[in-house]
């Protein structure tokens, strides 16, 4: 009886050892498969970039460059000019510089046809619309800036919701 128990215990131990050695291989295979899936999903789709996606990337980059320029201008004026509150001017400049990164990163992602870039690009455009409205309401030379901001924001939104652009980014219709 005891020999049967020891044989059963040995075979159970052997099975556990076999499972333990098989698990890391299966886990490693799962990790490798997941890494390959992430890499494939992040890889740029093949084929030419659609003109609509190129236009959206260029417009988003232009918005980012304008914000970058404005941020540098405000920062320099805060440091060298005579603002009422230099600290507020400097903080505004730094904030605008930080905000300029969003459309610039989104533009780069759109240019490289990265799927993730559509969300930040659309959020940037939606944030630009109230800014454009405020500029339009203030009158004077700001009307032109507000109109340009609104036209650019609406154009990028229209370009990004176009089926050609969504397909180029690898975004398909949702399964119901």
PDB file of C-alpha atoms in Angstrom:
ATOM      1  CA  UNK A   1       0.000   0.000   0.000  1.00  0.00           C
ATOM      2  CA  UNK A   2       2.696   2.403   0.934  1.00  0.00           C
ATOM      3  CA  UNK A   3       4.492   1.738  -2.336  1.00  0.00           C
ATOM      4  CA  UNK A   4       1.258   2.606  -4.178  1.00  0.00           C
ATOM      5  CA  UNK A   5       0.979   5.820  -2.195  1.00  0.00           C
ATOM      6  CA  UNK A   6       4.571   6.753  -2.865  1.00  0.00           C
ATOM      7  CA  UNK A   7       4.166   5.946  -6.585  1.00  0.00           C
ATOM      8  CA  UNK A   8       0.990   8.066  -6.691  1.00  0.00           C
ATOM      9  CA  UNK A   9       2.714  10.869  -4.830  1.00  0.00           C
ATOM     10  CA  UNK A  10       5.686  10.686  -7.211  1.00  0.00           C
ATOM     11  CA  UNK A  11       3.443  10.797 -10.270  1.00  0.00           C
ATOM     12  CA  UNK A  12       1.455  13.727  -8.798  1.00  0.00           C
ATOM     13  CA  UNK A  13       4.709  15.560  -8.087  1.00  0.00           C
ATOM     14  CA  UNK A  14       5.910  14.826 -11.610  1.00  0.00           C
ATOM     15  CA  UNK A  15       2.649  16.179 -13.046  1.00  0.00           C
ATOM     16  CA  UNK A  16       2.908  19.339 -10.924  1.00  0.00           C
ATOM     17  CA  UNK A  17       6.488  19.854 -12.056  1.00  0.00           C
ATOM     18  CA  UNK A  18       5.434  19.322 -15.650  1.00  0.00           C
ATOM     19  CA  UNK A  19       2.631  21.892 -15.278  1.00  0.00           C
ATOM     20  CA  UNK A  20       4.960  24.346 -13.570  1.00  0.00           C
ATOM     21  CA  UNK A  21       7.471  24.105 -16.402  1.00  0.00           C
ATOM     22  CA  UNK A  22       4.726  24.326 -19.021  1.00  0.00           C
ATOM     23  CA  UNK A  23       3.150  27.436 -17.501  1.00  0.00           C
ATOM     24  CA  UNK A  24       6.073  29.810 -18.025  1.00  0.00           C
ATOM     25  CA  UNK A  25       6.259  28.751 -21.662  1.00  0.00           C
ATOM     26  CA  UNK A  26       2.524  29.315 -22.102  1.00  0.00           C
ATOM     27  CA  UNK A  27       2.742  32.601 -20.211  1.00  0.00           C
ATOM     28  CA  UNK A  28       5.725  33.691 -22.274  1.00  0.00           C
ATOM     29  CA  UNK A  29       3.866  32.773 -25.449  1.00  0.00           C
ATOM     30  CA  UNK A  30       0.852  34.807 -24.312  1.00  0.00           C
ATOM     31  CA  UNK A  31       3.071  37.783 -23.495  1.00  0.00           C
ATOM     32  CA  UNK A  32       4.825  37.472 -26.857  1.00  0.00           C
ATOM     33  CA  UNK A  33       1.470  37.274 -28.648  1.00  0.00           C
ATOM     34  CA  UNK A  34       0.181  40.325 -26.788  1.00  0.00           C
ATOM     35  CA  UNK A  35       3.359  42.277 -27.551  1.00  0.00           C
ATOM     36  CA  UNK A  36       3.096  41.346 -31.221  1.00  0.00           C
ATOM     37  CA  UNK A  37      -0.549  42.439 -31.277  1.00  0.00           C
ATOM     38  CA  UNK A  38       0.316  45.794 -29.699  1.00  0.00           C
ATOM     39  CA  UNK A  39       3.192  46.281 -32.126  1.00  0.00           C
ATOM     40  CA  UNK A  40       0.976  45.413 -35.095  1.00  0.00           C
ATOM     41  CA  UNK A  41      -1.783  47.740 -33.893  1.00  0.00           C
ATOM     42  CA  UNK A  42       0.674  50.614 -33.420  1.00  0.00           C
ATOM     43  CA  UNK A  43       2.439  50.047 -36.731  1.00  0.00           C
ATOM     44  CA  UNK A  44       1.567  52.441 -39.512  1.00  0.00           C
ATOM     45  CA  UNK A  45      -0.833  51.046 -42.081  1.00  0.00           C
ATOM     46  CA  UNK A  46       0.595  50.362 -45.489  1.00  0.00           C
ATOM     47  CA  UNK A  47      -0.188  52.263 -48.649  1.00  0.00           C
ATOM     48  CA  UNK A  48      -0.228  55.956 -49.440  1.00  0.00           C
ATOM     49  CA  UNK A  49      -1.453  58.473 -46.880  1.00  0.00           C
ATOM     50  CA  UNK A  50      -4.809  59.946 -47.953  1.00  0.00           C
ATOM     51  CA  UNK A  51      -4.795  63.650 -48.796  1.00  0.00           C
ATOM     52  CA  UNK A  52      -7.467  64.278 -46.150  1.00  0.00           C
ATOM     53  CA  UNK A  53      -5.292  62.833 -43.421  1.00  0.00           C
ATOM     54  CA  UNK A  54      -2.294  64.811 -44.665  1.00  0.00           C
ATOM     55  CA  UNK A  55      -4.357  68.014 -44.643  1.00  0.00           C
ATOM     56  CA  UNK A  56      -5.600  67.328 -41.114  1.00  0.00           C
ATOM     57  CA  UNK A  57      -2.040  66.704 -39.908  1.00  0.00           C
ATOM     58  CA  UNK A  58      -0.767  69.900 -41.543  1.00  0.00           C
ATOM     59  CA  UNK A  59      -3.600  72.025 -40.107  1.00  0.00           C
ATOM     60  CA  UNK A  60      -3.131  70.563 -36.629  1.00  0.00           C
ATOM     61  CA  UNK A  61       0.615  71.210 -36.870  1.00  0.00           C
ATOM     62  CA  UNK A  62      -0.040  74.790 -37.978  1.00  0.00           C
ATOM     63  CA  UNK A  63      -2.291  75.323 -34.964  1.00  0.00           C
ATOM     64  CA  UNK A  64       0.416  73.908 -32.710  1.00  0.00           C
ATOM     65  CA  UNK A  65       3.053  76.184 -34.238  1.00  0.00           C
ATOM     66  CA  UNK A  66       0.814  79.244 -33.797  1.00  0.00           C
ATOM     67  CA  UNK A  67       0.237  78.300 -30.152  1.00  0.00           C
ATOM     68  CA  UNK A  68       3.955  77.735 -29.700  1.00  0.00           C
ATOM     69  CA  UNK A  69       4.715  81.171 -31.158  1.00  0.00           C
ATOM     70  CA  UNK A  70       2.095  82.843 -28.989  1.00  0.00           C
ATOM     71  CA  UNK A  71       3.437  81.094 -25.899  1.00  0.00           C
ATOM     72  CA  UNK A  72       6.996  82.225 -26.640  1.00  0.00           C
ATOM     73  CA  UNK A  73       5.770  85.779 -27.310  1.00  0.00           C
ATOM     74  CA  UNK A  74       3.832  85.955 -24.036  1.00  0.00           C
ATOM     75  CA  UNK A  75       6.750  84.441 -22.124  1.00  0.00           C
ATOM     76  CA  UNK A  76       9.223  86.957 -23.586  1.00  0.00           C
ATOM     77  CA  UNK A  77       6.855  89.870 -22.980  1.00  0.00           C
ATOM     78  CA  UNK A  78       6.374  88.680 -19.409  1.00  0.00           C
ATOM     79  CA  UNK A  79      10.119  88.651 -18.864  1.00  0.00           C
ATOM     80  CA  UNK A  80      11.176  91.764 -20.782  1.00  0.00           C
ATOM     81  CA  UNK A  81       7.996  93.816 -21.075  1.00  0.00           C
ATOM     82  CA  UNK A  82       6.080  95.735 -18.464  1.00  0.00           C
ATOM     83  CA  UNK A  83       3.048  93.580 -17.634  1.00  0.00           C
ATOM     84  CA  UNK A  84       0.840  94.312 -14.635  1.00  0.00           C
ATOM     85  CA  UNK A  85       1.813  90.964 -13.183  1.00  0.00           C
ATOM     86  CA  UNK A  86       5.004  89.407 -14.567  1.00  0.00           C
ATOM     87  CA  UNK A  87       4.280  86.135 -12.745  1.00  0.00           C
ATOM     88  CA  UNK A  88       0.877  85.791 -14.425  1.00  0.00           C
ATOM     89  CA  UNK A  89       2.338  86.601 -17.840  1.00  0.00           C
ATOM     90  CA  UNK A  90       5.092  84.052 -17.386  1.00  0.00           C
ATOM     91  CA  UNK A  91       2.636  81.415 -16.176  1.00  0.00           C
ATOM     92  CA  UNK A  92       0.369  82.102 -19.153  1.00  0.00           C
ATOM     93  CA  UNK A  93       3.331  81.718 -21.500  1.00  0.00           C
ATOM     94  CA  UNK A  94       4.366  78.413 -19.944  1.00  0.00           C
ATOM     95  CA  UNK A  95       0.759  77.169 -20.011  1.00  0.00           C
ATOM     96  CA  UNK A  96       0.325  78.048 -23.686  1.00  0.00           C
ATOM     97  CA  UNK A  97       3.626  76.342 -24.489  1.00  0.00           C
ATOM     98  CA  UNK A  98       2.398  73.208 -22.721  1.00  0.00           C
ATOM     99  CA  UNK A  99      -0.925  73.377 -24.558  1.00  0.00           C
ATOM    100  CA  UNK A 100       0.910  73.690 -27.877  1.00  0.00           C
ATOM    101  CA  UNK A 101       2.276  70.186 -27.383  1.00  0.00           C
ATOM    102  CA  UNK A 102      -1.140  68.539 -27.775  1.00  0.00           C
ATOM    103  CA  UNK A 103      -1.818  69.585 -31.386  1.00  0.00           C
ATOM    104  CA  UNK A 104       1.833  69.063 -32.302  1.00  0.00           C
ATOM    105  CA  UNK A 105       1.851  65.509 -30.953  1.00  0.00           C
ATOM    106  CA  UNK A 106      -1.526  64.815 -32.553  1.00  0.00           C
ATOM    107  CA  UNK A 107      -0.265  66.162 -35.884  1.00  0.00           C
ATOM    108  CA  UNK A 108       2.786  63.912 -35.723  1.00  0.00           C
ATOM    109  CA  UNK A 109       0.577  60.936 -34.930  1.00  0.00           C
ATOM    110  CA  UNK A 110      -1.756  61.752 -37.813  1.00  0.00           C
ATOM    111  CA  UNK A 111       1.207  62.153 -40.153  1.00  0.00           C
ATOM    112  CA  UNK A 112       2.537  58.743 -39.075  1.00  0.00           C
ATOM    113  CA  UNK A 113      -1.006  57.302 -39.285  1.00  0.00           C
ATOM    114  CA  UNK A 114      -1.182  56.322 -35.634  1.00  0.00           C
ATOM    115  CA  UNK A 115      -4.621  55.291 -34.496  1.00  0.00           C
ATOM    116  CA  UNK A 116      -4.357  57.026 -31.087  1.00  0.00           C
ATOM    117  CA  UNK A 117      -3.783  60.446 -32.659  1.00  0.00           C
ATOM    118  CA  UNK A 118      -7.362  60.987 -33.812  1.00  0.00           C
ATOM    119  CA  UNK A 119      -8.687  61.502 -30.263  1.00  0.00           C
ATOM    120  CA  UNK A 120      -6.209  64.209 -29.202  1.00  0.00           C
ATOM    121  CA  UNK A 121      -6.588  65.925 -32.573  1.00  0.00           C
ATOM    122  CA  UNK A 122     -10.373  66.045 -32.250  1.00  0.00           C
ATOM    123  CA  UNK A 123     -10.215  67.199 -28.622  1.00  0.00           C
ATOM    124  CA  UNK A 124      -7.875  70.010 -29.645  1.00  0.00           C
ATOM    125  CA  UNK A 125     -10.306  71.148 -32.321  1.00  0.00           C
ATOM    126  CA  UNK A 126     -13.271  71.013 -29.953  1.00  0.00           C
ATOM    127  CA  UNK A 127     -11.317  73.140 -27.461  1.00  0.00           C
ATOM    128  CA  UNK A 128     -10.461  75.618 -30.232  1.00  0.00           C
ATOM    129  CA  UNK A 129     -14.105  76.350 -31.069  1.00  0.00           C
ATOM    130  CA  UNK A 130     -14.943  78.238 -27.831  1.00  0.00           C
ATOM    131  CA  UNK A 131     -11.654  80.116 -28.175  1.00  0.00           C
ATOM    132  CA  UNK A 132     -12.639  81.117 -31.702  1.00  0.00           C
ATOM    133  CA  UNK A 133     -16.065  82.263 -30.479  1.00  0.00           C
ATOM    134  CA  UNK A 134     -14.474  84.386 -27.765  1.00  0.00           C
ATOM    135  CA  UNK A 135     -12.098  85.974 -30.270  1.00  0.00           C
ATOM    136  CA  UNK A 136     -14.988  86.725 -32.627  1.00  0.00           C
ATOM    137  CA  UNK A 137     -16.948  88.400 -29.812  1.00  0.00           C
ATOM    138  CA  UNK A 138     -14.058  90.707 -28.853  1.00  0.00           C
ATOM    139  CA  UNK A 139     -14.011  92.470 -32.216  1.00  0.00           C
ATOM    140  CA  UNK A 140     -11.252  94.407 -33.924  1.00  0.00           C
ATOM    141  CA  UNK A 141      -8.288  92.447 -35.247  1.00  0.00           C
ATOM    142  CA  UNK A 142      -9.328  89.473 -33.157  1.00  0.00           C
ATOM    143  CA  UNK A 143     -12.241  88.804 -35.531  1.00  0.00           C
ATOM    144  CA  UNK A 144      -9.788  87.626 -38.178  1.00  0.00           C
ATOM    145  CA  UNK A 145      -7.959  85.402 -35.682  1.00  0.00           C
ATOM    146  CA  UNK A 146     -11.276  83.997 -34.437  1.00  0.00           C
ATOM    147  CA  UNK A 147     -12.534  83.289 -37.949  1.00  0.00           C
ATOM    148  CA  UNK A 148      -9.258  81.592 -38.913  1.00  0.00           C
ATOM    149  CA  UNK A 149      -9.331  79.493 -35.735  1.00  0.00           C
ATOM    150  CA  UNK A 150     -12.938  78.445 -36.321  1.00  0.00           C
ATOM    151  CA  UNK A 151     -12.355  77.560 -39.975  1.00  0.00           C
ATOM    152  CA  UNK A 152      -9.240  75.531 -39.147  1.00  0.00           C
ATOM    153  CA  UNK A 153     -10.951  73.698 -36.282  1.00  0.00           C
ATOM    154  CA  UNK A 154     -14.037  72.844 -38.327  1.00  0.00           C
ATOM    155  CA  UNK A 155     -11.906  71.777 -41.283  1.00  0.00           C
ATOM    156  CA  UNK A 156      -9.788  69.409 -39.169  1.00  0.00           C
ATOM    157  CA  UNK A 157     -12.908  67.954 -37.530  1.00  0.00           C
ATOM    158  CA  UNK A 158     -14.488  67.373 -40.945  1.00  0.00           C
ATOM    159  CA  UNK A 159     -11.298  65.771 -42.245  1.00  0.00           C
ATOM    160  CA  UNK A 160     -10.958  63.476 -39.238  1.00  0.00           C
ATOM    161  CA  UNK A 161     -14.517  62.155 -39.269  1.00  0.00           C
ATOM    162  CA  UNK A 162     -14.259  61.327 -42.948  1.00  0.00           C
ATOM    163  CA  UNK A 163     -14.351  57.555 -43.585  1.00  0.00           C
ATOM    164  CA  UNK A 164     -11.190  57.753 -45.692  1.00  0.00           C
ATOM    165  CA  UNK A 165      -9.232  59.183 -42.769  1.00  0.00           C
ATOM    166  CA  UNK A 166     -10.647  56.739 -40.248  1.00  0.00           C
ATOM    167  CA  UNK A 167      -9.790  53.781 -42.486  1.00  0.00           C
ATOM    168  CA  UNK A 168      -6.276  55.137 -43.030  1.00  0.00           C
ATOM    169  CA  UNK A 169      -5.836  55.268 -39.253  1.00  0.00           C
ATOM    170  CA  UNK A 170      -7.063  51.707 -38.897  1.00  0.00           C
ATOM    171  CA  UNK A 171     -10.312  52.698 -37.225  1.00  0.00           C
ATOM    172  CA  UNK A 172     -13.225  50.687 -38.521  1.00  0.00           C
ATOM    173  CA  UNK A 173     -16.909  50.551 -37.726  1.00  0.00           C
ATOM    174  CA  UNK A 174     -17.846  49.197 -34.332  1.00  0.00           C
ATOM    175  CA  UNK A 175     -19.232  45.697 -34.079  1.00  0.00           C
ATOM    176  CA  UNK A 176     -22.721  45.666 -32.626  1.00  0.00           C
TER     177      UNK A 176
END
